[in-house]
Every structure is written in C-alpha cells, then in structure tokens.
Amino acid sequence: MPLTHTRDLFAKALKGKYAIGAFNVNNMELVQAIVEACEEEKAPLILQISRGARQYAKPIFLKKLIEAAVSVSNIPIAVHLDHGDSFELCKECIDEGFTSVMIDASFEPFEKNVEITRKVVEYAHKHNCAVEAELGHLVGAQFDEGEAGGGYSKSGHYTDPEEAVRFVKETGCDSLAVAIGNSHGAYKFKGDQRLDMDRLRAIKKALVEAGLGDYPLVLHGASSVPQELVDEINKFGGKLGDARGVPETDIEEARRNGVAKVNIDTDLRLAMTAGIRRVFAENPKEFDPRKYLGPARAKVKELVKHKVRNVLGCAGHAFD
Ligand code: G3H
Ligand code: 13P
Ligand code: ZN
C-alpha cells in the first residue's frame, strides 16, 4: 500500500470525532511496535520523524524501515516531518516522498512565521505534500528537569483565536498546532494544571466562522506520562522525579473538539525504558540486545494499542 495523504485522514477523523496518533520513530523496534499495534487495532497512522531522529538513524534507514512496514501492513500510513525548523529541511523531506511536513517557525514573530510557512506551503503543495504549522509557544517544562535550561515557563504564549484565523488564511497551511497549555517531555505540569479547553473551542469556532470549515488542529506534547510506567522505571533503578503528563480525559475532550492529530513521543520512550530496565534489573547477566529490546518493543506495542483504542478513538477506523 502506498503512503497516505494526511488530508484524507484528517477529513475522516474530524467527521468521526477521533484523532490520528502521530508517533515518533527513531529505530526498528519503534516502527515495528507502532505499526503492528495499529494494524491489529485497524487504526490509521502517522509515523513522524524529527530532525534529531534523522540525525540519529540517517534518513535512508528510516525510509527503508517505513517502506518495509508499509509493505507488510494494510492500514493507511502517512509519514510526517516533526518540527521542521527550516525551508531546506522541509524541502529535503518533501523530495524524499514524505506526505506531510511540519514547519515550526513558532518562535519567530508572527509575520516572519507567516513568511517561512507560506514558502514551505508553496513548495509542498506543488508536490502533493501537506503542511502543518505552529502558532503560539508551548508552555511548561520544555526540557527534562536537571537538563541545562530546564524549568517551567508559566508565561508561554497561548494561541490566539483571531491570530489563528489570520495565520491559516495568510499561509494556506493544512493543519495548525496550537498552544493551549500543552508542552513536550515528561514534566509538563506542576500541580493540577490542565489544557485550556475553552481556548481550544474558541480557536475552532473562529476558524469555522471565518469560513475555514472543520479545520484540523494538532496537539503537540500530548503524552500522558502513565504513572505505572514512571513507577516501573523508578522501581528498576530509574530516577524520574515528579513526571506528569496530559490526562487522557483531556486528550479525549480535545479530539471531540476538533483536534485531528495527537503527537506522542515521551510515552513511547517511557514504555521502552521501562521494558529495558526491567530486564536489566531482573537479569543482570543478560547482554543479548534481542532479549531486552524485544520486551521493550512489546511494551511499546501494548501502549500504542491502548492509545488508539481507549484515548484517540481511532481504532477500527483504518478503512473508513
Ligand atoms: O517534539 C519533539 C519530539 O518529541 C521529538 O524529539 O527532537 O528529541 O527527536 P527529538
Ligand atoms: P510528548 O513529549 O508529549 O510526547 O510530545 C511529542 C511531540 O509533540 C512531538 O512533536
Ligand atoms: Zn512537538
């Protein structure tokens, strides 16, 4: 089956009020776990690759892994560049056949963000590739605690509904990542902070009223940081402090309110780490990578099945 365009996936997701999981991949075990999980659950899928993932694995290895996964599965799969930071990187991925790219110029002033995004859109659309852009700054912990520069930013810059309308109209981007209290990593909130659902609804409403229809919104930083994974990691020698993610109920509410794509990376990392740590702790003599990567892969698969079935609601929708 060839790669799928996100335009088709989003249109069906918005209609059905479910979200497509966009899972980050860096290696073979992640690709296999995610694709097998979605295949078994009959869930449409977006595999996403960051700049860091391309540097780590080398683009050709990820491309071939995904080709292999696509050739042995029947579900629709789109391949997306996560957080592209330049026109050049987006162009490279479009030329390689990605069906979707993200240009993240959200840290530029509004007009500059528009200019860079529009340039990517013009090139991408000529090559049948969709473009996700971002408006607003994600709030919260942008780095793991203890990392240089780590800390909680309370200020951030939430997406403004009217600016969102202007941005989409001026750039022609196909989907928009919004900042509504979400953030990357395992330390998202201190206390009981949640997503700003009223703002999400206001953004959606403004887009509809501006004639942009049921426009697809994207939620980055959507890992839930399951406590049982954090506990398992800590039980087997890890040291994750007060890790906290977006409650699953918030993700459900978000997809019922127009979020068509939900980005998940941290939870995959946690599942993988928990699997590996358990093997090392229970069998310190083990040194065959298959013996610890295998269980880690199984844990990622279990997590993805849970996400698509119980949180994103996209299980069973592969052939809508
Ligand atoms: O939003 C960032 C994703 O989790 C990718 O992370 O840049 O470390 O690959 P990365
Ligand atoms: P998490 O760190 O919450 O998994 O977010 C991933 C993400 O937004 C990738 O772009
Ligand atoms: Zn992100």
mmCIF file of C-alpha atoms and ligand atoms in Angstrom:
data_model
loop_
_atom_site.group_PDB
_atom_site.id
_atom_site.type_symbol
_atom_site.label_atom_id
_atom_site.label_comp_id
_atom_site.label_asym_id
_atom_site.label_seq_id
_atom_site.Cartn_x
_atom_site.Cartn_y
_atom_site.Cartn_z
ATOM 1 C CA MET A 1 0.000 0.000 0.000
ATOM 2 C CA PRO A 2 1.424 3.463 -0.867
ATOM 3 C CA LEU A 3 1.786 6.178 1.757
ATOM 4 C CA THR A 4 -1.403 8.027 2.590
ATOM 5 C CA HIS A 5 -2.004 11.788 2.493
ATOM 6 C CA THR A 6 -2.952 13.359 5.834
ATOM 7 C CA ARG A 7 -5.697 15.407 4.132
ATOM 8 C CA ASP A 8 -7.823 12.281 3.735
ATOM 9 C CA LEU A 9 -7.012 11.008 7.224
ATOM 10 C CA PHE A 10 -7.927 14.328 8.866
ATOM 11 C CA ALA A 11 -11.196 14.765 6.990
ATOM 12 C CA LYS A 12 -12.404 11.369 8.193
ATOM 13 C CA ALA A 13 -11.073 11.905 11.713
ATOM 14 C CA LEU A 14 -12.887 15.242 12.106
ATOM 15 C CA LYS A 15 -16.098 13.717 10.869
ATOM 16 C CA GLY A 16 -15.821 10.772 13.251
ATOM 17 C CA LYS A 17 -14.509 12.901 16.158
ATOM 18 C CA TYR A 18 -11.480 10.704 16.632
ATOM 19 C CA ALA A 19 -7.802 11.689 16.357
ATOM 20 C CA ILE A 20 -4.962 10.122 14.423
ATOM 21 C CA GLY A 21 -1.976 9.167 16.565
ATOM 22 C CA ALA A 22 1.276 10.687 15.327
ATOM 23 C CA PHE A 23 4.002 8.574 16.875
ATOM 24 C CA ASN A 24 7.700 9.499 16.728
ATOM 25 C CA VAL A 25 10.085 6.873 15.415
ATOM 26 C CA ASN A 26 13.862 6.566 15.627
ATOM 27 C CA ASN A 27 14.610 2.873 15.196
ATOM 28 C CA MET A 28 13.332 -0.502 14.005
ATOM 29 C CA GLU A 29 11.727 -1.597 17.268
ATOM 30 C CA LEU A 30 9.577 1.541 17.460
ATOM 31 C CA VAL A 31 8.457 1.266 13.837
ATOM 32 C CA GLN A 32 7.546 -2.397 14.264
ATOM 33 C CA ALA A 33 5.759 -1.919 17.567
ATOM 34 C CA ILE A 34 3.659 1.027 16.386
ATOM 35 C CA VAL A 35 2.741 -0.414 13.002
ATOM 36 C CA GLU A 36 1.867 -3.840 14.448
ATOM 37 C CA ALA A 37 -0.288 -2.242 17.134
ATOM 38 C CA CYS A 38 -2.196 -0.109 14.618
ATOM 39 C CA GLU A 39 -2.517 -2.989 12.199
ATOM 40 C CA GLU A 40 -4.083 -5.167 14.893
ATOM 41 C CA GLU A 41 -6.360 -2.343 16.011
ATOM 42 C CA LYS A 42 -7.203 -1.324 12.432
ATOM 43 C CA ALA A 43 -6.145 2.247 13.188
ATOM 44 C CA PRO A 44 -4.945 4.825 10.634
ATOM 45 C CA LEU A 45 -1.461 6.007 11.497
ATOM 46 C CA ILE A 46 1.031 8.850 11.179
ATOM 47 C CA LEU A 47 4.688 7.961 11.682
ATOM 48 C CA GLN A 48 6.673 11.082 12.404
ATOM 49 C CA ILE A 49 10.358 11.772 12.202
ATOM 50 C CA SER A 50 12.130 14.662 13.892
ATOM 51 C CA ARG A 51 15.332 16.335 12.793
ATOM 52 C CA GLY A 52 17.051 14.561 15.687
ATOM 53 C CA ALA A 53 15.681 11.209 14.542
ATOM 54 C CA ARG A 54 17.070 11.804 11.055
ATOM 55 C CA GLN A 55 20.459 12.650 12.530
ATOM 56 C CA TYR A 56 20.398 9.590 14.794
ATOM 57 C CA ALA A 57 19.269 6.919 12.334
ATOM 58 C CA LYS A 58 20.187 8.541 8.998
ATOM 59 C CA PRO A 59 17.266 9.354 6.674
ATOM 60 C CA ILE A 60 17.759 6.354 4.394
ATOM 61 C CA PHE A 61 17.458 3.854 7.265
ATOM 62 C CA LEU A 62 14.187 5.340 8.470
ATOM 63 C CA LYS A 63 12.876 5.490 4.911
ATOM 64 C CA LYS A 64 13.658 1.812 4.322
ATOM 65 C CA LEU A 65 12.217 0.768 7.696
ATOM 66 C CA ILE A 66 8.987 2.569 6.907
ATOM 67 C CA GLU A 67 8.871 1.122 3.406
ATOM 68 C CA ALA A 68 9.199 -2.330 4.947
ATOM 69 C CA ALA A 69 6.463 -1.640 7.490
ATOM 70 C CA VAL A 70 4.133 -0.274 4.813
ATOM 71 C CA SER A 71 4.735 -3.286 2.576
ATOM 72 C CA VAL A 72 3.662 -5.745 5.280
ATOM 73 C CA SER A 73 0.615 -3.820 6.504
ATOM 74 C CA ASN A 74 -2.787 -2.861 5.138
ATOM 75 C CA ILE A 75 -3.612 0.205 7.196
ATOM 76 C CA PRO A 76 -3.218 3.763 5.836
ATOM 77 C CA ILE A 77 0.102 5.244 6.945
ATOM 78 C CA ALA A 78 1.307 8.814 6.451
ATOM 79 C CA VAL A 79 4.903 9.897 7.021
ATOM 80 C CA HIS A 80 5.440 13.306 8.562
ATOM 81 C CA LEU A 81 8.412 15.529 9.404
ATOM 82 C CA ASP A 82 8.082 16.628 13.038
ATOM 83 C CA HIS A 83 9.248 20.161 13.947
ATOM 84 C CA GLY A 84 10.993 21.025 10.693
ATOM 85 C CA ASP A 85 12.956 24.155 11.512
ATOM 86 C CA SER A 86 13.817 25.408 8.037
ATOM 87 C CA PHE A 87 12.559 25.529 4.458
ATOM 88 C CA GLU A 88 15.603 23.473 3.422
ATOM 89 C CA LEU A 89 14.811 20.577 5.792
ATOM 90 C CA CYS A 90 11.145 20.563 4.746
ATOM 91 C CA LYS A 91 12.159 20.541 1.071
ATOM 92 C CA GLU A 92 14.541 17.647 1.674
ATOM 93 C CA CYS A 93 11.734 15.580 3.223
ATOM 94 C CA ILE A 94 9.206 16.544 0.543
ATOM 95 C CA ASP A 95 11.720 15.477 -2.111
ATOM 96 C CA GLU A 96 12.149 12.162 -0.269
ATOM 97 C CA GLY A 97 8.414 11.497 -0.529
ATOM 98 C CA PHE A 98 7.055 12.469 2.897
ATOM 99 C CA THR A 99 3.297 13.008 2.638
ATOM 100 C CA SER A 100 3.343 15.707 5.303
ATOM 101 C CA VAL A 101 5.834 18.124 6.860
ATOM 102 C CA MET A 102 5.725 20.462 9.813
ATOM 103 C CA ILE A 103 7.380 23.838 9.545
ATOM 104 C CA ASP A 104 7.799 25.093 13.076
ATOM 105 C CA ALA A 105 8.637 28.777 12.938
ATOM 106 C CA SER A 106 6.536 29.445 16.023
ATOM 107 C CA PHE A 107 9.372 31.162 17.842
ATOM 108 C CA GLU A 108 9.628 33.803 15.132
ATOM 109 C CA PRO A 109 7.450 36.924 15.267
ATOM 110 C CA PHE A 110 4.021 36.449 13.603
ATOM 111 C CA GLU A 111 4.936 37.996 10.218
ATOM 112 C CA LYS A 112 8.164 36.016 9.933
ATOM 113 C CA ASN A 113 6.334 32.797 10.894
ATOM 114 C CA VAL A 114 3.818 33.545 8.117
ATOM 115 C CA GLU A 115 6.564 34.208 5.569
ATOM 116 C CA ILE A 116 8.520 30.993 6.277
ATOM 117 C CA THR A 117 5.381 28.854 6.480
ATOM 118 C CA ARG A 118 3.993 30.241 3.228
ATOM 119 C CA LYS A 119 7.217 29.421 1.418
ATOM 120 C CA VAL A 120 7.036 25.796 2.623
ATOM 121 C CA VAL A 121 3.342 25.569 1.704
ATOM 122 C CA GLU A 122 4.022 26.771 -1.845
ATOM 123 C CA TYR A 123 6.670 24.110 -2.408
ATOM 124 C CA ALA A 124 4.830 21.333 -0.581
ATOM 125 C CA HIS A 125 1.544 21.816 -2.391
ATOM 126 C CA LYS A 126 3.266 21.579 -5.771
ATOM 127 C CA HIS A 127 4.449 18.139 -4.638
ATOM 128 C CA ASN A 128 1.209 16.856 -3.115
ATOM 129 C CA CYS A 129 2.511 17.169 0.434
ATOM 130 C CA ALA A 130 0.544 18.627 3.353
ATOM 131 C CA VAL A 131 1.923 21.244 5.750
ATOM 132 C CA GLU A 132 1.423 21.571 9.487
ATOM 133 C CA ALA A 133 2.471 24.858 11.062
ATOM 134 C CA GLU A 134 2.500 26.153 14.632
ATOM 135 C CA LEU A 135 1.264 29.339 16.219
ATOM 136 C CA GLY A 136 1.897 30.200 19.860
ATOM 137 C CA HIS A 137 4.606 28.945 22.233
ATOM 138 C CA LEU A 138 4.166 25.766 24.191
ATOM 139 C CA VAL A 139 4.112 26.455 27.907
ATOM 140 C CA GLY A 140 5.520 24.320 30.708
ATOM 141 C CA ALA A 141 8.720 22.370 31.073
ATOM 142 C CA GLN A 142 10.495 22.458 27.743
ATOM 143 C CA PHE A 143 13.395 20.331 28.963
ATOM 144 C CA ASP A 144 13.711 17.420 31.313
ATOM 145 C CA GLU A 145 14.324 18.526 34.872
ATOM 146 C CA GLY A 146 18.011 18.720 35.537
ATOM 147 C CA GLU A 147 18.856 19.445 31.913
ATOM 148 C CA ALA A 148 20.608 22.728 31.266
ATOM 149 C CA GLY A 149 17.958 25.340 30.643
ATOM 150 C CA GLY A 150 15.263 23.158 32.197
ATOM 151 C CA GLY A 151 12.419 24.722 34.113
ATOM 152 C CA TYR A 152 8.796 25.662 33.955
ATOM 153 C CA SER A 153 7.684 28.589 31.887
ATOM 154 C CA LYS A 154 4.355 29.847 33.142
ATOM 155 C CA SER A 155 4.191 32.632 30.602
ATOM 156 C CA GLY A 156 4.368 30.772 27.281
ATOM 157 C CA HIS A 157 2.155 32.250 24.630
ATOM 158 C CA TYR A 158 -1.163 30.566 24.074
ATOM 159 C CA THR A 159 -2.609 30.575 20.571
ATOM 160 C CA ASP A 160 -4.931 33.484 19.960
ATOM 161 C CA PRO A 161 -8.117 32.532 18.029
ATOM 162 C CA GLU A 162 -8.162 35.599 15.756
ATOM 163 C CA GLU A 163 -4.440 35.282 15.027
ATOM 164 C CA ALA A 164 -5.022 31.633 14.170
ATOM 165 C CA VAL A 165 -7.579 32.630 11.536
ATOM 166 C CA ARG A 166 -5.227 35.224 10.035
ATOM 167 C CA PHE A 167 -2.339 32.792 10.085
ATOM 168 C CA VAL A 168 -4.206 29.991 8.318
ATOM 169 C CA LYS A 169 -5.601 32.365 5.699
ATOM 170 C CA GLU A 170 -2.247 34.030 5.008
ATOM 171 C CA THR A 171 -0.172 30.843 4.869
ATOM 172 C CA GLY A 172 -2.558 28.266 3.403
ATOM 173 C CA CYS A 173 -1.231 25.644 5.848
ATOM 174 C CA ASP A 174 -3.249 22.428 6.034
ATOM 175 C CA SER A 175 -3.288 21.982 9.802
ATOM 176 C CA LEU A 176 -2.311 24.067 12.803
ATOM 177 C CA ALA A 177 -0.519 23.096 16.012
ATOM 178 C CA VAL A 178 -1.899 25.103 18.898
ATOM 179 C CA ALA A 179 -0.552 26.083 22.308
ATOM 180 C CA ILE A 180 -3.243 25.597 24.949
ATOM 181 C CA GLY A 181 -1.133 24.597 27.951
ATOM 182 C CA ASN A 182 0.480 21.595 26.303
ATOM 183 C CA SER A 183 4.259 21.062 26.373
ATOM 184 C CA HIS A 184 6.864 18.486 25.396
ATOM 185 C CA GLY A 185 8.573 15.951 27.618
ATOM 186 C CA ALA A 186 7.827 14.119 30.851
ATOM 187 C CA TYR A 187 7.464 17.120 33.164
ATOM 188 C CA LYS A 188 4.508 19.018 31.802
ATOM 189 C CA PHE A 189 2.715 20.321 34.849
ATOM 190 C CA LYS A 190 3.281 21.153 38.463
ATOM 191 C CA GLY A 191 0.083 20.659 40.435
ATOM 192 C CA ASP A 192 -3.177 20.135 38.622
ATOM 193 C CA GLN A 193 -2.703 22.278 35.556
ATOM 194 C CA ARG A 194 -4.761 21.102 32.593
ATOM 195 C CA LEU A 195 -5.297 22.031 28.977
ATOM 196 C CA ASP A 196 -7.272 25.195 28.233
ATOM 197 C CA MET A 197 -10.300 23.630 26.536
ATOM 198 C CA ASP A 198 -12.186 26.919 26.320
ATOM 199 C CA ARG A 199 -9.367 28.323 24.230
ATOM 200 C CA LEU A 200 -9.368 25.247 22.024
ATOM 201 C CA ARG A 201 -13.116 25.658 21.410
ATOM 202 C CA ALA A 202 -12.647 29.383 20.741
ATOM 203 C CA ILE A 203 -9.934 28.697 18.146
ATOM 204 C CA LYS A 204 -12.135 26.122 16.460
ATOM 205 C CA LYS A 205 -15.146 28.432 16.455
ATOM 206 C CA ALA A 206 -13.155 31.346 14.999
ATOM 207 C CA LEU A 207 -11.888 29.128 12.170
ATOM 208 C CA VAL A 208 -15.386 27.880 11.362
ATOM 209 C CA GLU A 209 -16.833 31.398 11.442
ATOM 210 C CA ALA A 210 -14.076 32.607 9.132
ATOM 211 C CA GLY A 211 -15.217 30.076 6.540
ATOM 212 C CA LEU A 212 -12.314 27.691 7.027
ATOM 213 C CA GLY A 213 -14.639 24.812 7.822
ATOM 214 C CA ASP A 214 -13.872 21.968 10.201
ATOM 215 C CA TYR A 215 -10.181 22.857 10.206
ATOM 216 C CA PRO A 216 -7.738 20.233 11.582
ATOM 217 C CA LEU A 217 -5.918 21.247 14.755
ATOM 218 C CA VAL A 218 -2.876 19.440 16.124
ATOM 219 C CA LEU A 219 -1.915 18.773 19.713
ATOM 220 C CA HIS A 220 1.803 18.515 20.429
ATOM 221 C CA GLY A 221 3.105 17.462 23.802
ATOM 222 C CA ALA A 222 0.204 15.073 24.208
ATOM 223 C CA SER A 223 1.881 12.300 26.172
ATOM 224 C CA SER A 224 0.063 11.325 29.332
ATOM 225 C CA VAL A 225 3.152 10.069 31.202
ATOM 226 C CA PRO A 226 1.399 6.987 32.649
ATOM 227 C CA GLN A 227 2.179 6.703 36.347
ATOM 228 C CA GLU A 228 2.603 2.932 36.121
ATOM 229 C CA LEU A 229 5.431 3.362 33.609
ATOM 230 C CA VAL A 230 7.109 6.013 35.750
ATOM 231 C CA ASP A 231 6.783 3.708 38.785
ATOM 232 C CA GLU A 232 8.182 0.750 36.863
ATOM 233 C CA ILE A 233 11.170 2.780 35.654
ATOM 234 C CA ASN A 234 11.865 4.046 39.168
ATOM 235 C CA LYS A 235 11.410 0.576 40.692
ATOM 236 C CA PHE A 236 14.115 -0.771 38.410
ATOM 237 C CA GLY A 237 16.728 1.889 39.050
ATOM 238 C CA GLY A 238 15.394 4.942 37.236
ATOM 239 C CA LYS A 239 15.116 8.373 38.794
ATOM 240 C CA LEU A 240 12.193 10.208 37.268
ATOM 241 C CA GLY A 241 11.035 12.911 39.624
ATOM 242 C CA ASP A 242 7.641 14.496 39.575
ATOM 243 C CA ALA A 243 6.875 13.488 35.992
ATOM 244 C CA ARG A 244 3.407 14.462 34.836
ATOM 245 C CA GLY A 245 1.542 14.454 31.521
ATOM 246 C CA VAL A 246 -1.750 15.450 29.944
ATOM 247 C CA PRO A 247 -4.641 13.478 31.482
ATOM 248 C CA GLU A 248 -6.124 11.020 28.993
ATOM 249 C CA THR A 249 -9.539 12.569 29.552
ATOM 250 C CA ASP A 250 -8.161 15.901 28.256
ATOM 251 C CA ILE A 251 -6.929 14.214 25.081
ATOM 252 C CA GLU A 252 -10.360 12.680 24.571
ATOM 253 C CA GLU A 253 -12.018 16.042 25.054
ATOM 254 C CA ALA A 254 -9.557 17.671 22.656
ATOM 255 C CA ARG A 255 -10.287 15.224 19.846
ATOM 256 C CA ARG A 256 -14.015 15.715 20.318
ATOM 257 C CA ASN A 257 -13.355 19.444 19.865
ATOM 258 C CA GLY A 258 -11.503 19.428 16.576
ATOM 259 C CA VAL A 259 -8.023 18.060 17.284
ATOM 260 C CA ALA A 260 -7.344 15.638 14.433
ATOM 261 C CA LYS A 261 -3.690 14.779 15.159
ATOM 262 C CA VAL A 262 -2.200 13.935 18.542
ATOM 263 C CA ASN A 263 1.603 13.802 18.908
ATOM 264 C CA ILE A 264 3.089 11.164 21.178
ATOM 265 C CA ASP A 265 6.773 10.573 21.774
ATOM 266 C CA THR A 266 7.542 10.726 25.503
ATOM 267 C CA ASP A 267 5.161 7.869 26.378
ATOM 268 C CA LEU A 268 6.897 5.644 23.809
ATOM 269 C CA ARG A 269 10.233 6.485 25.391
ATOM 270 C CA LEU A 270 8.891 5.659 28.837
ATOM 271 C CA ALA A 271 7.476 2.300 27.703
ATOM 272 C CA MET A 272 10.735 1.363 26.010
ATOM 273 C CA THR A 273 12.820 2.394 29.008
ATOM 274 C CA ALA A 274 10.578 0.521 31.456
ATOM 275 C CA GLY A 275 10.896 -2.639 29.360
ATOM 276 C CA ILE A 276 14.673 -2.433 29.142
ATOM 277 C CA ARG A 277 15.186 -1.516 32.797
ATOM 278 C CA ARG A 278 13.078 -4.436 33.957
ATOM 279 C CA VAL A 279 15.182 -6.950 32.003
ATOM 280 C CA PHE A 280 18.445 -5.452 33.213
ATOM 281 C CA ALA A 281 17.281 -5.370 36.836
ATOM 282 C CA GLU A 282 15.803 -8.862 36.840
ATOM 283 C CA ASN A 283 18.569 -10.469 34.847
ATOM 284 C CA PRO A 284 21.803 -8.510 35.216
ATOM 285 C CA LYS A 285 23.675 -11.201 33.309
ATOM 286 C CA GLU A 286 21.701 -10.557 30.120
ATOM 287 C CA PHE A 287 23.640 -8.998 27.270
ATOM 288 C CA ASP A 288 21.821 -10.125 24.130
ATOM 289 C CA PRO A 289 20.140 -6.948 22.770
ATOM 290 C CA ARG A 290 17.232 -9.001 21.439
ATOM 291 C CA LYS A 291 16.450 -10.088 24.989
ATOM 292 C CA TYR A 292 15.895 -6.543 26.195
ATOM 293 C CA LEU A 293 14.808 -4.782 23.003
ATOM 294 C CA GLY A 294 12.214 -7.500 22.368
ATOM 295 C CA PRO A 295 10.333 -6.948 25.659
ATOM 296 C CA ALA A 296 10.718 -3.179 25.232
ATOM 297 C CA ARG A 297 9.132 -3.432 21.785
ATOM 298 C CA ALA A 298 6.269 -5.468 23.216
ATOM 299 C CA LYS A 299 5.673 -2.778 25.836
ATOM 300 C CA VAL A 300 5.544 -0.017 23.230
ATOM 301 C CA LYS A 301 3.071 -2.064 21.221
ATOM 302 C CA GLU A 302 0.825 -2.528 24.249
ATOM 303 C CA LEU A 303 0.936 1.233 24.931
ATOM 304 C CA VAL A 304 0.041 2.157 21.341
ATOM 305 C CA LYS A 305 -2.856 -0.285 21.316
ATOM 306 C CA HIS A 306 -4.177 1.364 24.463
ATOM 307 C CA LYS A 307 -3.802 4.861 22.972
ATOM 308 C CA VAL A 308 -5.596 4.178 19.713
ATOM 309 C CA ARG A 309 -8.361 2.131 21.333
ATOM 310 C CA ASN A 310 -9.053 3.996 24.565
ATOM 311 C CA VAL A 311 -7.764 7.546 24.132
ATOM 312 C CA LEU A 312 -7.673 8.611 20.479
ATOM 313 C CA GLY A 313 -10.715 6.618 19.422
ATOM 314 C CA CYS A 314 -9.210 5.821 16.009
ATOM 315 C CA ALA A 315 -9.162 2.026 16.403
ATOM 316 C CA GLY A 316 -11.408 0.397 13.821
ATOM 317 C CA HIS A 317 -11.293 3.459 11.529
ATOM 318 C CA ALA A 318 -8.496 2.405 9.152
ATOM 319 C CA PHE A 319 -10.926 1.691 6.352
ATOM 320 C CA ASP A 320 -13.500 4.458 6.864
HETATM 321 O O1 G3H B 1 8.671 17.296 19.985
HETATM 322 C C1 G3H B 1 9.729 16.687 19.937
HETATM 323 C C2 G3H B 1 9.707 15.216 19.734
HETATM 324 O O2 G3H B 1 9.475 14.555 20.941
HETATM 325 C C3 G3H B 1 10.979 14.792 19.077
HETATM 326 O O3 G3H B 1 12.037 14.847 19.965
HETATM 327 O O4 G3H B 1 13.773 16.155 18.759
HETATM 328 O O5 G3H B 1 14.350 14.609 20.650
HETATM 329 O O6 G3H B 1 13.654 13.694 18.429
HETATM 330 P P1 G3H B 1 13.544 14.840 19.411
HETATM 331 P P1 13P B 2 5.351 14.465 24.029
HETATM 332 O O1 13P B 2 6.706 14.858 24.523
HETATM 333 O O2 13P B 2 4.286 14.872 24.976
HETATM 334 O O3 13P B 2 5.292 13.015 23.692
HETATM 335 O O4 13P B 2 5.094 15.280 22.671
HETATM 336 C C1 13P B 2 5.605 14.808 21.458
HETATM 337 C C2 13P B 2 5.505 15.818 20.385
HETATM 338 O O5 13P B 2 4.813 16.814 20.463
HETATM 339 C C3 13P B 2 6.259 15.547 19.153
HETATM 340 O O6 13P B 2 6.175 16.614 18.255
HETATM 341 ZN ZN ZN B 3 6.020 18.516 19.191
#
